XYZ file of C-alpha atoms in Angstrom:
648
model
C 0.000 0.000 0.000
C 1.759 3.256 -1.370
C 1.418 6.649 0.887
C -1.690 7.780 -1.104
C -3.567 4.476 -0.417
C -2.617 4.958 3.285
C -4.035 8.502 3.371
C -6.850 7.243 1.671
C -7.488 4.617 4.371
C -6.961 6.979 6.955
C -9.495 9.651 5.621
C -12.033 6.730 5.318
C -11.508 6.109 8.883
C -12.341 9.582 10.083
C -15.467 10.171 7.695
C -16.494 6.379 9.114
C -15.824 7.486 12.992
C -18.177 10.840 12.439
C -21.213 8.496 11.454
C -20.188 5.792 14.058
C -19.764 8.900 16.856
C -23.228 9.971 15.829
C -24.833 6.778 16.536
C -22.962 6.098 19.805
C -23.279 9.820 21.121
C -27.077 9.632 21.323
C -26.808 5.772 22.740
C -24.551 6.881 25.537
C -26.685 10.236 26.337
C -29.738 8.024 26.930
C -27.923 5.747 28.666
C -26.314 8.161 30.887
C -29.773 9.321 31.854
C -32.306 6.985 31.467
C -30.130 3.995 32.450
C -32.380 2.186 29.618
C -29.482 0.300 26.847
C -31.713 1.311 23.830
C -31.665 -1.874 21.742
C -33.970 -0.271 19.097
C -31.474 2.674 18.866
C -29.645 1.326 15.825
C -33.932 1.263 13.943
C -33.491 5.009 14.584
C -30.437 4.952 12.711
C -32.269 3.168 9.671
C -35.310 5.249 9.999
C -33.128 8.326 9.239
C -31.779 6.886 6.126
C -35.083 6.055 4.675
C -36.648 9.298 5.788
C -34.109 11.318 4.052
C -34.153 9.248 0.998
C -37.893 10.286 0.781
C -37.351 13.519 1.710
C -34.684 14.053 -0.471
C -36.971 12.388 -3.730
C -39.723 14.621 -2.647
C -38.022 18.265 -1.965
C -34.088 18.076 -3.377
C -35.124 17.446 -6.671
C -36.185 20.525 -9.053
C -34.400 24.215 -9.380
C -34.246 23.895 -5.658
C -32.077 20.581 -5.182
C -29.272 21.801 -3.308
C -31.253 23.569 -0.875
C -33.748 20.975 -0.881
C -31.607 18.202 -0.521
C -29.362 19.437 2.849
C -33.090 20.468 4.208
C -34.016 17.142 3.746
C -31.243 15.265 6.025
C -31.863 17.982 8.943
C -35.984 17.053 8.591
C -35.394 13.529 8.464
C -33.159 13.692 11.775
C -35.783 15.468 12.907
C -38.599 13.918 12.596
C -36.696 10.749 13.733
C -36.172 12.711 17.068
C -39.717 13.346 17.540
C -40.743 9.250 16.860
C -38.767 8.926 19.672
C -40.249 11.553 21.727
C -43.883 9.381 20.532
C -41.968 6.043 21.799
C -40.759 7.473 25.213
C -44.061 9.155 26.016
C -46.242 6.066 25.321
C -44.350 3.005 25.964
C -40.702 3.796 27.897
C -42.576 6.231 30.669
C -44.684 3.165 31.069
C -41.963 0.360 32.137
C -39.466 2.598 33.806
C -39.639 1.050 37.095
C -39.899 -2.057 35.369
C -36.360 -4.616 35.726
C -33.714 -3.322 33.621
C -33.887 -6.266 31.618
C -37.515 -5.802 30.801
C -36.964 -2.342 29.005
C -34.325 -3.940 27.262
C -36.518 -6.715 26.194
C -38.978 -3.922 25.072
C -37.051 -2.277 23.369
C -36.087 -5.260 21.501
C -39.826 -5.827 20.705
C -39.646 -2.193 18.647
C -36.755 -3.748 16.375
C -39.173 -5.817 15.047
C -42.145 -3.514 15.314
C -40.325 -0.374 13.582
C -38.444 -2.726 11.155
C -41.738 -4.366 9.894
C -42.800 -0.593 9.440
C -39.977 0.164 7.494
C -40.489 -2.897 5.050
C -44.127 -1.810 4.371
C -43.624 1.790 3.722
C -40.868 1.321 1.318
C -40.622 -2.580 0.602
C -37.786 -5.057 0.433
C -35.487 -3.813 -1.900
C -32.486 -1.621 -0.896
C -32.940 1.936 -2.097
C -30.141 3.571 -3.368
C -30.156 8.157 -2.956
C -29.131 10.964 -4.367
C -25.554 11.856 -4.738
C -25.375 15.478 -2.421
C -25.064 18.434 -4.507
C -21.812 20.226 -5.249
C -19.841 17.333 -3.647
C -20.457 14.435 -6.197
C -17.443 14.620 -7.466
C -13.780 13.990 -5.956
C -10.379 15.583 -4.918
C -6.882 14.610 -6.503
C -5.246 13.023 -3.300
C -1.635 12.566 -4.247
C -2.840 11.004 -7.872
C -5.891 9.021 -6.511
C -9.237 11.065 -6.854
C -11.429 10.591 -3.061
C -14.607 11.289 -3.004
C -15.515 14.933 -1.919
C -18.551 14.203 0.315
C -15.919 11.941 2.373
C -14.439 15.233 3.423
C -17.128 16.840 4.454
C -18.011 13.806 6.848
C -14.966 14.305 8.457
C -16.040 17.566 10.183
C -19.119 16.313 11.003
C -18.466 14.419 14.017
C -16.046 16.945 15.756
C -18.795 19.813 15.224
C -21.463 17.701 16.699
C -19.285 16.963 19.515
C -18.185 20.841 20.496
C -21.867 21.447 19.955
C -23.042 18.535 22.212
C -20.522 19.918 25.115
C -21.551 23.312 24.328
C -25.274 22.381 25.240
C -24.203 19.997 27.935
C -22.316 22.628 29.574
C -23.162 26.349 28.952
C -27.209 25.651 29.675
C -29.195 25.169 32.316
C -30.685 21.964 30.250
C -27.189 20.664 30.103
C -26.661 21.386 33.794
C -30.406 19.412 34.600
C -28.797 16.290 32.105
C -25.305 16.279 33.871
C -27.039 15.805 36.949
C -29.544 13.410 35.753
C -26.703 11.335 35.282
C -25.269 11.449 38.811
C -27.880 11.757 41.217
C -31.773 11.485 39.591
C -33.381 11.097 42.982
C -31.889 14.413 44.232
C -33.025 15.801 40.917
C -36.461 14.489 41.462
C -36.498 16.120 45.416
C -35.440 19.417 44.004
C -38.837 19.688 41.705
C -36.887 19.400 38.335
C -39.700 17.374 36.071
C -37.821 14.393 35.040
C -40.275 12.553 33.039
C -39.854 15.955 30.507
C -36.206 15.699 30.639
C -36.249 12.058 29.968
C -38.191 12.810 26.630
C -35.569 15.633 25.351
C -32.754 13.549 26.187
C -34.267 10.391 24.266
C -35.474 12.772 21.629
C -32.436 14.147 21.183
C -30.165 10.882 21.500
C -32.596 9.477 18.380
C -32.415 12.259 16.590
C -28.695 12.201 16.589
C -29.092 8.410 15.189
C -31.253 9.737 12.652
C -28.492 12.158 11.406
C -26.064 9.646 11.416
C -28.196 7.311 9.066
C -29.591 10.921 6.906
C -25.602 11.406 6.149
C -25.042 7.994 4.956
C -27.540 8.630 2.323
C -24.787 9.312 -0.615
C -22.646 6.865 0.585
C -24.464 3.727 0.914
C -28.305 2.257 0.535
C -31.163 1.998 3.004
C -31.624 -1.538 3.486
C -33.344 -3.401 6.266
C -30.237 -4.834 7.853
C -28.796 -1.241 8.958
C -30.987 -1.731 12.156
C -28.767 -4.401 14.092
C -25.302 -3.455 12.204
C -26.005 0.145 13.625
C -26.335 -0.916 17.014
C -23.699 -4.065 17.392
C -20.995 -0.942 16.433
C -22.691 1.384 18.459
C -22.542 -0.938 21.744
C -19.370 -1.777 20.808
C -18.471 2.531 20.461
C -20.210 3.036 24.108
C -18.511 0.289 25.886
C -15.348 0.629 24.405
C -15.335 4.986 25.302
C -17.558 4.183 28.514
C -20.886 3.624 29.556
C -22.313 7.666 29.826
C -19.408 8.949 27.925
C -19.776 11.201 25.367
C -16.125 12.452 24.506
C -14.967 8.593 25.222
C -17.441 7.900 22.167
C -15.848 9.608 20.045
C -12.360 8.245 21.264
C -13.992 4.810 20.663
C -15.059 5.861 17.440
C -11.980 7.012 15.854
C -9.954 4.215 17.027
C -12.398 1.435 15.646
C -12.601 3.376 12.459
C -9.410 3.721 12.054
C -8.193 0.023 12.684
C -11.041 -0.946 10.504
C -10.205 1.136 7.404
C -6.717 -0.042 7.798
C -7.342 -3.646 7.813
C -8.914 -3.287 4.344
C -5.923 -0.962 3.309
C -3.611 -3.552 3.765
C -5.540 -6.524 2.794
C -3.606 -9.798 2.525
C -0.127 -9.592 3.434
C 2.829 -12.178 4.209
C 4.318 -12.072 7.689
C 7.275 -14.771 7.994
C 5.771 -16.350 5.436
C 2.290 -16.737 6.888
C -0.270 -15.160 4.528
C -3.025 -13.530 6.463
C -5.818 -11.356 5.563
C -6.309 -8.809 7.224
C -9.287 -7.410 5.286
C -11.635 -10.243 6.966
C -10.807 -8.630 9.810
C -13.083 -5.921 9.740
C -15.447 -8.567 10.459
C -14.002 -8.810 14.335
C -11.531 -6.112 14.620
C -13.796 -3.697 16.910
C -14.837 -6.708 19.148
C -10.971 -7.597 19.729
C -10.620 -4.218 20.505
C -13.400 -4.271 23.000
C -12.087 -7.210 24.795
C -8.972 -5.655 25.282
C -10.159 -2.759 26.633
C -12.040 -4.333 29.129
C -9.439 -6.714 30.338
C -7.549 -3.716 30.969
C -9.866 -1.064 31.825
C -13.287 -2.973 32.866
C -15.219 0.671 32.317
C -13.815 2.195 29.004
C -11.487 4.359 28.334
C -13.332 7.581 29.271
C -15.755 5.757 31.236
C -16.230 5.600 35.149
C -16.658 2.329 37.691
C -20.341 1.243 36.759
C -22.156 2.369 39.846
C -25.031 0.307 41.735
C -28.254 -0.093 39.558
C -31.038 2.646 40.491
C -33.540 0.376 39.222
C -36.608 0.149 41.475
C -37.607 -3.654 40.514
C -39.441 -5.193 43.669
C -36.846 -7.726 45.068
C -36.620 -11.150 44.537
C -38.306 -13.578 46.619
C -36.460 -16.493 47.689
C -36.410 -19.791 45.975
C -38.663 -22.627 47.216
C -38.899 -26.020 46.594
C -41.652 -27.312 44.225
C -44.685 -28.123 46.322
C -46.348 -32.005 45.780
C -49.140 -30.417 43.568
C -46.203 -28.838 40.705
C -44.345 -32.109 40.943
C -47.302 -34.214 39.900
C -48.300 -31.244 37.036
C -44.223 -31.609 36.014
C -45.007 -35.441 35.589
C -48.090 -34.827 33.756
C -46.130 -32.107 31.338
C -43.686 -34.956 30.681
C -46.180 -37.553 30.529
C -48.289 -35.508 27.544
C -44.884 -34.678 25.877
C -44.248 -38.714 25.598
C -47.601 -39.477 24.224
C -46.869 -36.924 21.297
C -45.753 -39.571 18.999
C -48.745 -41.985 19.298
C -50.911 -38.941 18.266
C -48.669 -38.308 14.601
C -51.702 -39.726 13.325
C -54.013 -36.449 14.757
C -51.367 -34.253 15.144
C -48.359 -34.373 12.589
C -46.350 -31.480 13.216
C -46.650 -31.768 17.337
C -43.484 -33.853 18.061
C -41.503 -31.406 15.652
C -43.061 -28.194 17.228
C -42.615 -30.134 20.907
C -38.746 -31.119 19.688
C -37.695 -27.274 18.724
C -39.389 -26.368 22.094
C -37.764 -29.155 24.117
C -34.319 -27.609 22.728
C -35.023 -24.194 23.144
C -36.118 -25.036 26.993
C -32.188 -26.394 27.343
C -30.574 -22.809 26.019
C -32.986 -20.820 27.843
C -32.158 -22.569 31.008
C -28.741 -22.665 30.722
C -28.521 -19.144 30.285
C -31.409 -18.334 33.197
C -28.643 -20.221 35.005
C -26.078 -17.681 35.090
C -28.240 -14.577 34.780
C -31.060 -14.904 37.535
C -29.415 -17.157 40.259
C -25.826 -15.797 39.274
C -26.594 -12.099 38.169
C -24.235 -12.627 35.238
C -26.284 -10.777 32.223
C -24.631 -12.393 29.202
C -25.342 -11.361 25.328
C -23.351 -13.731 23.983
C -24.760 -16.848 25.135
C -25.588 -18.164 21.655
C -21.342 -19.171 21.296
C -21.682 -22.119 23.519
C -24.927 -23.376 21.538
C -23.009 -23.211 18.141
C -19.866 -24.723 19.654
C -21.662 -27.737 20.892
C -23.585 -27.689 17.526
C -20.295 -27.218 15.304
C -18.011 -29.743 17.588
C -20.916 -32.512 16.741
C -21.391 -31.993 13.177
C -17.421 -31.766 13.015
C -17.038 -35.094 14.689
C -19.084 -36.700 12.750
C -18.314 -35.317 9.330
C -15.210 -35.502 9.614
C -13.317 -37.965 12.299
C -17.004 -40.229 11.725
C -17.480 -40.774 15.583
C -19.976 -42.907 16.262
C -22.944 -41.129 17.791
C -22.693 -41.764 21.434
C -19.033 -40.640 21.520
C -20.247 -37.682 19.950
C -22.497 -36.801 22.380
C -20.263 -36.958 24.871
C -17.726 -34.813 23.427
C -19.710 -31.797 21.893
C -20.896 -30.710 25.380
C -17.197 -30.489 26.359
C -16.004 -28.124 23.520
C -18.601 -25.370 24.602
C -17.378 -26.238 27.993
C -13.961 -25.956 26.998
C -14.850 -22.392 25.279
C -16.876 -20.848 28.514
C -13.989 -21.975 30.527
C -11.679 -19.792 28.748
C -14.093 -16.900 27.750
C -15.926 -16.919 31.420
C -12.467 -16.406 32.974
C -12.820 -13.288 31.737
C -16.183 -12.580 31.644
C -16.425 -13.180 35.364
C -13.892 -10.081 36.615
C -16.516 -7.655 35.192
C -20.630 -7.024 36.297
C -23.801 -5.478 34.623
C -23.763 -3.811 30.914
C -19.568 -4.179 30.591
C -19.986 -8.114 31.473
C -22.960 -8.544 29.039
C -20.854 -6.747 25.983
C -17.707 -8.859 26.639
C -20.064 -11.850 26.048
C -20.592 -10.205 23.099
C -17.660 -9.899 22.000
C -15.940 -13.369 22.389
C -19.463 -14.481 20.663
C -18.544 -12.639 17.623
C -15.106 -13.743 17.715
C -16.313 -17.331 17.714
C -19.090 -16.667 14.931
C -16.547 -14.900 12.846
C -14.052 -17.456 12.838
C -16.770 -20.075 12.219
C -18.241 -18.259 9.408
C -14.828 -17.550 7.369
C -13.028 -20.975 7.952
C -14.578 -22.652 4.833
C -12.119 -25.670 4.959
C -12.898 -26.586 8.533
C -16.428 -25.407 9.154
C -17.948 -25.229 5.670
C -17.825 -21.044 5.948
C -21.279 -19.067 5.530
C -22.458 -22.406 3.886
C -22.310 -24.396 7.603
C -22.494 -28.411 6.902
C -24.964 -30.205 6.230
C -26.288 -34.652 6.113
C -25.091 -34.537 10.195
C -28.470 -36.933 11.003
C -28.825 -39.382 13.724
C -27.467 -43.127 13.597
C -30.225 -45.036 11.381
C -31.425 -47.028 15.278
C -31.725 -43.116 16.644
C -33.971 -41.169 14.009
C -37.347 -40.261 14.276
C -39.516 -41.190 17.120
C -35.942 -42.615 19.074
C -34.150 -39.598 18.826
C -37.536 -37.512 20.412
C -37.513 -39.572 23.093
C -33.942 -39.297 23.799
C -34.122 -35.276 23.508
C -37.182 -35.750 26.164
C -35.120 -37.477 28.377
C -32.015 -35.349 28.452
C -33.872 -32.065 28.471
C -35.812 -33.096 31.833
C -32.995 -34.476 33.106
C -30.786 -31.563 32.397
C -33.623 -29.035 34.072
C -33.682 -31.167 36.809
C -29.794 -31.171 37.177
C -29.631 -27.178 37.195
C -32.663 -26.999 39.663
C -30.991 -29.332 42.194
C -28.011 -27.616 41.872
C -29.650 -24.087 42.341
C -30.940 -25.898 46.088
C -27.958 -27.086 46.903
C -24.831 -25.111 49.072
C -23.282 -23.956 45.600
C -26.555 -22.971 44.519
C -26.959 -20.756 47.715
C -23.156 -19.572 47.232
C -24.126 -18.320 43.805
C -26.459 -16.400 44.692
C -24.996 -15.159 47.835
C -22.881 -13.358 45.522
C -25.360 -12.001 43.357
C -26.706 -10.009 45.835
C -23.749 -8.893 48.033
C -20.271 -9.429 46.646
C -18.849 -7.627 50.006
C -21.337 -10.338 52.420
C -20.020 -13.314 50.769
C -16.532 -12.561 50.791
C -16.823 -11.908 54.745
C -18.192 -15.551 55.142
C -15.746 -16.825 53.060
C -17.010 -17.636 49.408
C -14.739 -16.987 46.707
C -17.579 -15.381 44.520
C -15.245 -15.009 41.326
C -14.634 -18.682 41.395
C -18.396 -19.505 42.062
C -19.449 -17.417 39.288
C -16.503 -18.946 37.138
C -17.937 -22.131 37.746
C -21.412 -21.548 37.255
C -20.420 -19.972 33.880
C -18.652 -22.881 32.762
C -21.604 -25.229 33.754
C -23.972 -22.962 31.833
C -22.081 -23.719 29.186
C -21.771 -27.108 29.092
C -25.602 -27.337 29.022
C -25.866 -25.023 25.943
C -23.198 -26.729 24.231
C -25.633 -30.206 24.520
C -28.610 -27.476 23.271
C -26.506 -27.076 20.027
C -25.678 -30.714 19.868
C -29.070 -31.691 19.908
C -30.162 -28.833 17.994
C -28.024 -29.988 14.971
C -28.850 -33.267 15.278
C -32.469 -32.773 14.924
C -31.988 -30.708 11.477
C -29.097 -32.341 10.382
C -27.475 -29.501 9.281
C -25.088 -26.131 11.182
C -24.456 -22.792 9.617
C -22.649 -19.804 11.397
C -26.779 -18.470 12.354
C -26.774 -21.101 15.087
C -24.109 -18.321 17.178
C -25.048 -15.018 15.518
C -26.356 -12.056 17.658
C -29.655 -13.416 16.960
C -29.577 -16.103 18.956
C -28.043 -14.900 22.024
C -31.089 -12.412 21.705
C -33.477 -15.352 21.354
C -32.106 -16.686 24.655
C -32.282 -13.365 26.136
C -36.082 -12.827 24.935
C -37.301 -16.344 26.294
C -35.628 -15.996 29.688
C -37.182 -12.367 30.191
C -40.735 -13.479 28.687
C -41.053 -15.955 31.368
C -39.324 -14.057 34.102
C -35.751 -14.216 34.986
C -36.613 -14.108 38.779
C -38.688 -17.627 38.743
C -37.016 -20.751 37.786
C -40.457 -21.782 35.542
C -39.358 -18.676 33.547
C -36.942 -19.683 30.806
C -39.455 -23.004 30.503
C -42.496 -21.000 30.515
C -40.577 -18.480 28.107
C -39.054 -21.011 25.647
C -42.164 -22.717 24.938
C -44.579 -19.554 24.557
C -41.926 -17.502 22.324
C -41.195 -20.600 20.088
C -44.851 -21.817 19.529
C -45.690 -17.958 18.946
C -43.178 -17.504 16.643
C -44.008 -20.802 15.019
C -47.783 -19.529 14.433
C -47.165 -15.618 13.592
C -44.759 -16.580 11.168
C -47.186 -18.756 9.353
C -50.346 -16.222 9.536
C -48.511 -13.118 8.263
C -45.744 -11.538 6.429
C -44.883 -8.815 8.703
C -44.489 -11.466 11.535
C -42.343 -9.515 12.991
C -44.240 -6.831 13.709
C -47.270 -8.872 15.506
C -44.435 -10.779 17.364
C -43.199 -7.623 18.617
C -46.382 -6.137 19.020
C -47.000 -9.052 21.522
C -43.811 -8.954 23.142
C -44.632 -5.198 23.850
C -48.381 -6.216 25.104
C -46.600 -8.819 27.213
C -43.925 -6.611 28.841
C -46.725 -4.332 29.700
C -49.357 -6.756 31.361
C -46.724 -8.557 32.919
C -43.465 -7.128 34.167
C -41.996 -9.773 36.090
C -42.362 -12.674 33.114
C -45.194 -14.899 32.632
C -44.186 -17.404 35.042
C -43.334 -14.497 37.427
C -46.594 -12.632 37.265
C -48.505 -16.523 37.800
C -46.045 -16.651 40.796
C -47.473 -13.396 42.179
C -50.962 -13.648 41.975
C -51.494 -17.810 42.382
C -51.460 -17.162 45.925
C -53.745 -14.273 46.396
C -55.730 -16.429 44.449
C -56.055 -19.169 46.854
C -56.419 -16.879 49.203
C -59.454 -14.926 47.877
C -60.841 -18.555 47.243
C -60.861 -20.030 50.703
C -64.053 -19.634 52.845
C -63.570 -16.470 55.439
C -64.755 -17.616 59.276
C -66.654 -14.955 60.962
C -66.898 -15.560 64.292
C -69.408 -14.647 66.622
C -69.157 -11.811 69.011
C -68.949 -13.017 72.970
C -71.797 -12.340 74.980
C -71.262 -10.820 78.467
C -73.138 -11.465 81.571
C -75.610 -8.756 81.405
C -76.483 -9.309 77.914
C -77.404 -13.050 78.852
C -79.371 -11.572 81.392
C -81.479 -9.142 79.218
């Protein structure tokens, strides 16, 4: 690469880091306020993109185009600020002192919700805009033309920022957000209206996404996959600069930028006679920059020590032991799911449906594991599902193990990988714990999806079916019997002393150290056990379709976990069961009635998270008893008598 291909790279990096700082500014000012991690912050992004490329078809065409078109991109960042104004207002203000988890899961339901929107408005294809007026063309750089627009990108994200510490610090709006962010309560007692606040700050952290995706508009098409590329970099940008951190965000943004626009500048190159590519890279770079950052410095480099949660979630009531009566409905559960296959004649598609669900029980229970009992929120929980998945279709593809064997060994590789990763993992707590999961997830899934020889690439492998005595009804009744005796492993576990250990140092990491638990270790463990059971998941999972691709330990499926263990209530050990089986069977029928799926699956999600805010299972929990107890028969009893009213 000659100097004007490095210069080229470089300038690519800092017109990349203004968009990227855009994004991640507006994520980390809502954070910093509203303690709510925005998941639908990166459809904000992709609203602005395909709000300006309206706008821009509508008013920047004509004999005023250039004026047009520049008005455009402010009025679509606009307008994307005030849908999020609408979405604060009726649903956020709503679930505030809801678990932290909860608004995250909402906010996951408006993914789908605003991305179904999107695909309705202006359909499936990607839409390409408008080159911007009077920078079209391109610059000589050293004998290589760059393109002119890239320039002006570059100034973008420093003038946003001096104008962002401008209002954050020379107004009294600033001075009400800067001390949002360290003490809300004592904002609340001195009669500052927070629920206002809360909407400018959201309004304005989505409008800034929206003027990160309007500026992209010349440079690359809407498309309905900007959504959850937006907001994997912008998580990545927050964490990486620091929770809250606004001038860390841009930091973050510059140097992931950067390294990313120089991986593709050098491309492949030999090193001692290795060839490596560094262009496939870009796929991982800014997650092996996260995870070094937070080995090194757990809270970003701008950032600050994560404080304790202000979340006003009632507390957790303790764990009991299943009573007689939920024993005998367990053994009934069990007994219906074996009497599936003698009904294929009445009902087909039941053992399927009941198979998926039995698997999806397994992940969802494995991860409740660590993150209710252990407090360990992970987002990357999907790595040890595709490792146990990959290691079995591996074995047998290509060593031909014999079945057993195999399913003795797959468990162990995604044991093998949370024993590394959690030794990690484990040294950090809350959002910076959840995005290191991430990030070794993504390392996995990247490696996975590029090593074609090994792992078949983006193409996964495929014919990995049961031995000819196993498939069919055999192999059902074998994934009955290890799920239930899996869920029944975990529970006993969660009741005996290193259950009580674990969770001893969920709630007070000082407390269990004075009485002698090593709570690192404990949670170490627990992480690695978690694993193990997600790792047989996978190896069932792949198994029962015969095939793996690199999906199996995308984002996605970590969310999936993370939507079926907050559905049916990460406080109540039914909850990942009761979640697993009502998201999958949902999913199963939307998907069938409807094209925009994903919008009535969110919509439910949303309706859900609403009626219930502890879970399914969890609300049940709650109001079973007062049931019974506005059932049983009240005893008045009569009034004594005293001696002179016997004698009158």
């Amino acid at each position: 690469m000659d100097f004007s291909g490095f210069l080229a790279q470089l300038l690519n990096g800092l017109a990349e880091a203004s968009s990227l700082f855009l994004v991640a500014a507006g994520l980390s000012l809502i954070f910093g306020v509203t303690r709510i991690v925005n998941f639908a912050h990166g459809s904000f992004y992709m609203l602005g993109i395909y709000l300006a490329y309206s706008l821009v078809e509508l008013l920047g065409v004509g004999p005023s185009g250039a004026v047009g078109f520049w008005f455009s991109l402010m009025l679509a960042a606009l307008l994307v600020g005030a849908i999020g104004a609408l979405v604060e207002i009726v649903l956020l203000r709503r679930i505030y002192k809801a678990p932290e988890l909860f608004q995250l899961l909402a906010t996951f339901a408006l993914v789908l919700v605003i991305n179904d929107a999107v695909l309705w408005i202006w359909g499936a294809e990607e839409l390409l805009g408008r080159r911007a007026p009077g920078l079209s063309g391109s610059i000589d750089l050293f004998g290589r033309a760059y393109p002119t627009y890239n320039l002006l990108l570059i100034f973008v994200g420093p003038l946003v920022l001096a104008l962002l510490w401008l209002l954050l610090t020379r107004t009294r709006w600033g001075v009400l957000v800067r001390a949002a962010t360290q003490d809300r309560e004592m904002l609340g007692a001195l009669g500052v209206n927070q629920a206002w606040l809360f909407t400018g700050v959201f309004a304005l952290g989505a409008m800034l996404a929206g003027l990160g995706g309007a500026i992209q508009l010349p440079r690359e098409p809407a498309s309905l996959l900007l959504d959850l590329r937006a907001i994997g970099e912008a998580f990545v940008i927050v964490v990486v600069g620091g929770m809250g951190s606004i001038s860390g965000a841009f930091v973050a943004a510059l140097l992931i930028a950067e390294i990313k626009a120089l991986c593709v500048g050098l491309g492949t190159q030999e090193i001692f006679g290795i060839s490596i590519s560094f262009s496939k890279l870009t796929l991982v770079v800014e997650f092996l920059v996260m995870v070094l950052v937070l080995v090194l410095r757990p809270w970003g480099l701008l950032g600050q020590p994560q404080g304790a949660s202000r979340n006003s979630a009632p507390a957790e009531s303790p764990l009991r032991k299943g009573s007689p009566q939920f024993k005998l409905l367990m053994m009934g559960v069990i007994a219906i799911l074996a009497s599936l296959p003698l009904l294929g004649g009445w009902l087909p598609y039941a053992t399927v449906l009941a198979q998926d669900v039995l698997i999806a029980v397994l992940f969802a229970v494995s991860l409740h594991f660590i993150m209710g009992p252990g407090g360990m929120h992970s987002f990357g929980h999907a790595a040890y599902y595709g490792l146990g998945a990959y290691a079995a279709a591996i074995l047998v593809k290509t060593l031909t193990m014999p079945m057993p064997l195999v399913m003795a060994l797959a468990p162990l590789a995604a044991g093998v990988g949370a024993l590394v990763f959690g030794w990690f993992c484990v040294r950090l707590s809350g959002v910076y714990l959840a995005m290191l999961t991430l990030a070794f997830s993504q390392i996995v899934w990247s490696i996975v999806f590029q090593w074609d020889d090994f792992t078949g690439g983006s193409n996964g492998l495929i014919g990995v079916w049961p031995d000819a005595w196993m498939e069919g009804t055999p192999f059902y009744y074998l994934t009955l019997v290890l799920v239930a005796l899996s869920v029944f492993t975990i529970r006993r576990v969660l009741f005996a002393p290193f259950g009580y250990a674990l969770r001893a140092g969920r709630d007070s990491v000082l407390r269990a150290d004075a009485i002698g638990i090593h709570v690192k270790r404990v949670q170490w463990v627990a992480f690695v056990n978690a694993g193990l059971f997600a790792g047989l998941a996978g190896m069932l999972y792949v198994f029962s379709k015969g095939s793996v691709s690199p999906d199996t330990m995308a984002v996605g499926k970590s969310v999936d976990g993370l939507v079926m263990v907050l559905l049916g209530g990460i406080q109540n050990l039914m909850g990942p069961i009761v979640g697993a089986a009502a998201f999958n069977v949902l999913q199963d029928y939307i998907m069938r009635a409807t094209e925009y799926w994903r919008a009535l699956f969110g919509g439910v999600i949303l309706l859900l998270v609403l009626v219930f805010p502890q879970g399914i299972a969890g609300f049940f929990q709650q109001w079973l008893p007062r049931l019974k107890a506005a059932a049983q028969p009240v005893l008045v009893s009569k009034p004594k008598t005293t001696s002179q009213e016997q004698l009158v």
